[in-house]
CSV table of C-alpha atoms in Angstrom, one decimal:
chain,number,residue,atom,x,y,z
T,1,UNK,CA,-14.1,5.6,-14.4
T,2,UNK,CA,-14.9,4.8,-10.8
T,3,UNK,CA,-11.9,3.3,-10.5
T,4,UNK,CA,-11.6,-0.2,-7.6
T,5,UNK,CA,-14.7,-0.4,-5.3
T,6,UNK,CA,-15.0,-2.3,-2.5
T,7,UNK,CA,-18.2,-3.6,-0.9
T,8,UNK,CA,-19.1,-3.1,1.9
T,9,UNK,CA,-17.4,-0.5,3.9
T,10,UNK,CA,-18.0,-1.9,7.1
T,11,UNK,CA,-18.9,-5.4,8.4
T,12,UNK,CA,-19.1,-6.9,12.0
T,13,UNK,CA,-19.3,-10.5,12.0
T,14,UNK,CA,-19.0,-13.2,15.0
T,15,UNK,CA,-16.5,-16.2,14.9
T,16,UNK,CA,-17.3,-18.7,12.4
T,17,UNK,CA,-19.4,-16.7,10.1
T,18,UNK,CA,-18.4,-16.7,6.6
T,19,UNK,CA,-18.3,-13.5,4.0
T,20,UNK,CA,-17.3,-12.4,0.6
T,21,UNK,CA,-15.1,-8.9,0.4
T,22,UNK,CA,-16.2,-7.5,-3.0
T,23,UNK,CA,-13.5,-6.0,-5.1
T,24,UNK,CA,-14.2,-4.6,-8.8
T,25,UNK,CA,-12.2,-2.2,-11.1
T,26,UNK,CA,-13.3,-1.2,-14.3
T,27,UNK,CA,-9.7,0.1,-15.8
T,28,UNK,CA,-9.3,-3.2,-17.4
T,29,UNK,CA,-6.2,-4.1,-15.1
T,30,UNK,CA,-4.5,-7.1,-15.3
T,31,UNK,CA,-3.2,-7.6,-12.0
T,32,UNK,CA,-5.2,-7.5,-8.5
T,33,UNK,CA,-4.5,-8.0,-5.0
T,34,UNK,CA,-5.6,-7.9,-1.5
T,35,UNK,CA,-3.8,-6.4,1.5
T,36,UNK,CA,-4.9,-6.2,5.1
T,37,UNK,CA,-3.9,-3.3,7.6
T,38,UNK,CA,-3.5,-4.1,10.9
T,39,UNK,CA,-2.4,-1.5,13.7
T,40,UNK,CA,1.8,-1.2,13.8
T,41,UNK,CA,2.5,-3.6,10.8
T,42,UNK,CA,1.4,-1.4,7.9
T,43,UNK,CA,-0.4,-3.2,4.8
T,44,UNK,CA,0.4,-7.1,4.1
T,45,UNK,CA,-0.2,-8.8,0.6
T,46,UNK,CA,-2.8,-11.7,1.2
T,47,UNK,CA,-3.3,-13.2,-2.1
T,48,UNK,CA,-2.9,-11.7,-5.6
T,49,UNK,CA,-3.9,-12.5,-9.7
T,50,UNK,CA,-2.2,-11.6,-12.3
T,51,UNK,CA,-4.9,-12.4,-14.8
T,52,UNK,CA,-8.6,-14.1,-15.1
T,53,UNK,CA,-8.4,-17.4,-13.4
T,54,UNK,CA,-4.8,-17.3,-12.2
T,55,UNK,CA,-4.4,-16.3,-8.8
T,56,UNK,CA,-1.9,-16.8,-5.8
T,57,UNK,CA,-0.7,-16.9,-2.2
T,58,UNK,CA,1.1,-13.9,-0.9
T,59,UNK,CA,2.2,-13.0,2.4
T,60,UNK,CA,-0.8,-13.7,4.9
T,61,UNK,CA,-3.0,-16.3,2.9
T,62,UNK,CA,-4.5,-18.1,5.9
T,63,UNK,CA,-7.9,-18.1,6.2
T,64,UNK,CA,-9.0,-16.4,2.9
T,65,UNK,CA,-9.9,-17.6,-0.4
T,66,UNK,CA,-10.0,-15.9,-3.8
T,67,UNK,CA,-10.8,-16.2,-7.2
T,68,UNK,CA,-11.3,-14.1,-10.5
T,69,UNK,CA,-13.5,-15.5,-12.9
T,70,UNK,CA,-13.2,-12.1,-15.1
T,71,UNK,CA,-11.0,-9.4,-15.2
T,72,UNK,CA,-13.0,-6.7,-13.4
T,73,UNK,CA,-13.7,-8.4,-10.2
T,74,UNK,CA,-11.7,-10.4,-7.4
T,75,UNK,CA,-13.4,-11.5,-4.2
T,76,UNK,CA,-11.9,-12.3,-1.1
T,77,UNK,CA,-13.8,-15.1,0.7
T,78,UNK,CA,-13.3,-15.9,4.6
T,79,UNK,CA,-15.1,-19.0,5.2
T,80,UNK,CA,-15.1,-18.9,9.0
T,81,UNK,CA,-14.1,-15.8,10.3
T,82,UNK,CA,-11.8,-15.7,13.4
T,83,UNK,CA,-11.3,-12.4,15.4
T,84,UNK,CA,-7.5,-12.4,14.2
T,85,UNK,CA,-8.8,-11.4,10.8
T,86,UNK,CA,-10.3,-8.0,12.5
T,87,UNK,CA,-8.6,-5.7,10.0
T,88,UNK,CA,-9.0,-3.0,7.4
T,89,UNK,CA,-8.8,-4.9,3.9
T,90,UNK,CA,-7.7,-3.2,0.6
T,91,UNK,CA,-8.1,-4.5,-2.9
T,92,UNK,CA,-5.6,-2.7,-5.6
T,93,UNK,CA,-5.3,-3.0,-9.2
T,94,UNK,CA,-2.5,-2.3,-11.2
T,95,UNK,CA,-2.4,-2.4,-15.4
T,96,UNK,CA,0.1,-5.2,-14.9
T,97,UNK,CA,2.7,-7.3,-13.1
T,98,UNK,CA,5.6,-5.7,-13.7
T,99,UNK,CA,7.4,-3.8,-10.8
T,100,UNK,CA,7.0,-0.3,-12.1
T,101,UNK,CA,3.0,-0.1,-12.5
T,102,UNK,CA,1.3,1.9,-10.0
T,103,UNK,CA,-0.9,0.3,-7.7
T,104,UNK,CA,-4.4,1.8,-7.6
T,105,UNK,CA,-6.5,1.3,-4.1
T,106,UNK,CA,-9.8,0.9,-3.0
T,107,UNK,CA,-11.5,2.1,-0.3
T,108,UNK,CA,-11.0,-0.6,2.1
T,109,UNK,CA,-13.3,-2.5,4.2
T,110,UNK,CA,-13.1,-2.2,8.0
T,111,UNK,CA,-14.0,-5.8,9.3
T,112,UNK,CA,-14.5,-6.6,12.9
T,113,UNK,CA,-14.9,-10.3,13.7
T,114,UNK,CA,-16.4,-10.8,17.6
V,1,UNK,CA,13.5,-10.9,0.6
V,2,UNK,CA,12.2,-7.6,0.6
V,3,UNK,CA,12.0,-5.4,3.8
V,4,UNK,CA,11.0,-1.6,4.1
V,5,UNK,CA,12.2,0.1,7.7
V,6,UNK,CA,9.7,3.2,8.7
V,7,UNK,CA,12.0,3.7,12.3
V,8,UNK,CA,9.4,6.9,13.1
V,9,UNK,CA,6.0,5.7,14.2
V,10,UNK,CA,4.6,8.9,15.2
V,11,UNK,CA,6.1,12.8,14.2
V,12,UNK,CA,4.3,15.8,15.6
V,13,UNK,CA,5.6,19.4,14.2
V,14,UNK,CA,3.7,22.8,14.3
V,15,UNK,CA,2.6,24.3,11.5
V,16,UNK,CA,4.8,25.8,8.9
V,17,UNK,CA,7.8,23.5,10.0
V,18,UNK,CA,9.4,21.4,7.6
V,19,UNK,CA,9.6,17.2,8.3
V,20,UNK,CA,11.2,14.4,6.8
V,21,UNK,CA,9.9,10.7,7.1
V,22,UNK,CA,12.6,8.2,7.0
V,23,UNK,CA,12.5,5.1,4.8
V,24,UNK,CA,15.3,2.1,4.6
V,25,UNK,CA,14.7,-0.6,2.4
V,26,UNK,CA,16.1,-4.2,1.7
V,27,UNK,CA,16.6,-5.9,-1.4
V,28,UNK,CA,18.5,-8.3,-3.5
V,29,UNK,CA,17.2,-6.8,-6.8
V,30,UNK,CA,19.3,-4.5,-8.8
V,31,UNK,CA,16.4,-3.1,-10.4
V,32,UNK,CA,13.5,-2.2,-8.0
V,33,UNK,CA,10.8,0.6,-7.5
V,34,UNK,CA,10.0,2.6,-4.3
V,35,UNK,CA,6.7,4.2,-3.7
V,36,UNK,CA,5.2,6.8,-1.2
V,37,UNK,CA,1.5,6.4,-0.3
V,38,UNK,CA,-0.4,8.7,2.3
V,39,UNK,CA,-3.6,7.7,4.3
V,40,UNK,CA,-5.1,10.7,5.5
V,41,UNK,CA,-7.9,10.3,8.4
V,42,UNK,CA,-10.5,9.5,5.9
V,43,UNK,CA,-8.5,6.1,5.5
V,44,UNK,CA,-8.2,5.9,1.5
V,45,UNK,CA,-4.5,5.3,0.2
V,46,UNK,CA,-3.3,7.8,-2.2
V,47,UNK,CA,-0.1,7.2,-4.2
V,48,UNK,CA,2.4,10.2,-3.9
V,49,UNK,CA,5.7,9.4,-6.1
V,50,UNK,CA,7.0,6.3,-7.8
V,51,UNK,CA,11.3,6.2,-8.1
V,52,UNK,CA,13.2,3.1,-9.8
V,53,UNK,CA,16.6,2.2,-8.8
V,54,UNK,CA,18.0,3.9,-11.8
V,55,UNK,CA,17.0,7.4,-11.0
V,56,UNK,CA,18.8,9.0,-8.0
V,57,UNK,CA,17.9,12.4,-8.6
V,58,UNK,CA,16.1,14.0,-6.2
V,59,UNK,CA,12.1,15.0,-7.2
V,60,UNK,CA,10.2,17.9,-5.9
V,61,UNK,CA,6.4,18.3,-6.2
V,62,UNK,CA,5.2,21.8,-4.8
V,63,UNK,CA,6.2,21.2,-0.6
V,64,UNK,CA,7.2,17.7,-1.1
V,65,UNK,CA,10.5,16.8,-2.2
V,66,UNK,CA,12.1,12.9,-2.1
V,67,UNK,CA,15.9,12.2,-1.4
V,68,UNK,CA,16.6,8.6,-3.0
V,69,UNK,CA,20.1,7.5,-1.8
V,70,UNK,CA,21.5,4.1,-2.9
V,71,UNK,CA,24.4,3.9,-1.0
V,72,UNK,CA,22.7,4.2,2.1
V,73,UNK,CA,19.0,2.0,0.9
V,74,UNK,CA,16.9,5.2,1.9
V,75,UNK,CA,14.2,7.0,0.1
V,76,UNK,CA,13.5,9.9,2.6
V,77,UNK,CA,10.2,12.2,1.9
V,78,UNK,CA,10.2,15.8,3.1
V,79,UNK,CA,7.3,17.9,3.5
V,80,UNK,CA,8.3,21.5,3.5
V,81,UNK,CA,6.0,24.6,5.5
V,82,UNK,CA,4.0,21.9,6.7
V,83,UNK,CA,0.1,22.1,6.9
V,84,UNK,CA,-2.4,20.6,9.1
V,85,UNK,CA,-4.1,18.9,5.9
V,86,UNK,CA,-0.7,17.0,5.9
V,87,UNK,CA,-1.8,15.2,8.8
V,88,UNK,CA,-1.6,11.2,7.8
V,89,UNK,CA,0.0,8.2,8.2
V,90,UNK,CA,2.9,7.9,5.4
V,91,UNK,CA,3.6,4.6,3.7
V,92,UNK,CA,6.6,3.8,2.3
V,93,UNK,CA,6.6,0.8,-0.2
V,94,UNK,CA,9.1,-1.5,-2.3
V,95,UNK,CA,8.5,-3.6,-5.6
V,96,UNK,CA,10.9,-6.0,-7.0
V,97,UNK,CA,11.3,-8.5,-9.4
V,98,UNK,CA,12.5,-11.5,-6.9
V,99,UNK,CA,9.5,-9.8,-4.7
V,100,UNK,CA,7.3,-11.4,-7.2
V,101,UNK,CA,6.6,-8.3,-9.8
V,102,UNK,CA,4.2,-6.0,-8.6
V,103,UNK,CA,3.8,-7.6,-4.9
V,104,UNK,CA,4.7,-4.4,-2.6
V,105,UNK,CA,6.3,-4.5,0.5
V,106,UNK,CA,5.4,-1.5,3.0
V,107,UNK,CA,6.7,-0.1,5.9
V,108,UNK,CA,4.7,0.1,9.1
V,109,UNK,CA,3.7,3.5,8.4
V,110,UNK,CA,4.9,7.1,10.1
V,111,UNK,CA,1.5,8.9,11.6
V,112,UNK,CA,2.1,12.6,11.0
V,113,UNK,CA,0.5,15.3,13.0
V,114,UNK,CA,0.5,18.5,12.1
V,115,UNK,CA,-0.7,20.9,14.8
V,116,UNK,CA,-1.6,24.7,14.7
């Protein structure tokens, strides 16, 4: 199993550009989520999905869109990038939405918005 | 609302010293889970331990041990005989039912530097 994969690993954007961060998992997990990590702030939840076709907002959803058309994929879209979105983005998945489920994290995408 | 506090921003120790990383949490749920993750310089997040709110037994795994005390809402992490390879950022996290199921609330992390 590849686990949770994310592409790209690094990305530089100009303000106003759009892009999609890709996330895929091959563990047949129902629950997937996106976090951003900023210095001194830990990881904060952006969006999450409890299954294909179902998404919801997390703590910091503004400026991001998600969709979940398949169990395996959970892309994160930045429609108009802003410097405040410079961060490291982690995708995670777990078997279900139960509180005891361990979340498996991808390797992260480091995004810089100029 | 859930909250996790890691008051120690950075800790520096000399190899072979013992070090304890503090974690204090807040939740109104009676059922919740606590986690520790390690983030080495390479950047990935490595799961270390999960503990549920009904199990206050201390856990030991090799040089790692965890002390869970509900009375003080703390879940501290001790590394015995630290090694340079332990240098990393360590995150404590919480998930609870009213937090929305499996949504993790993270602390701000503790940067551990182990020097020779």
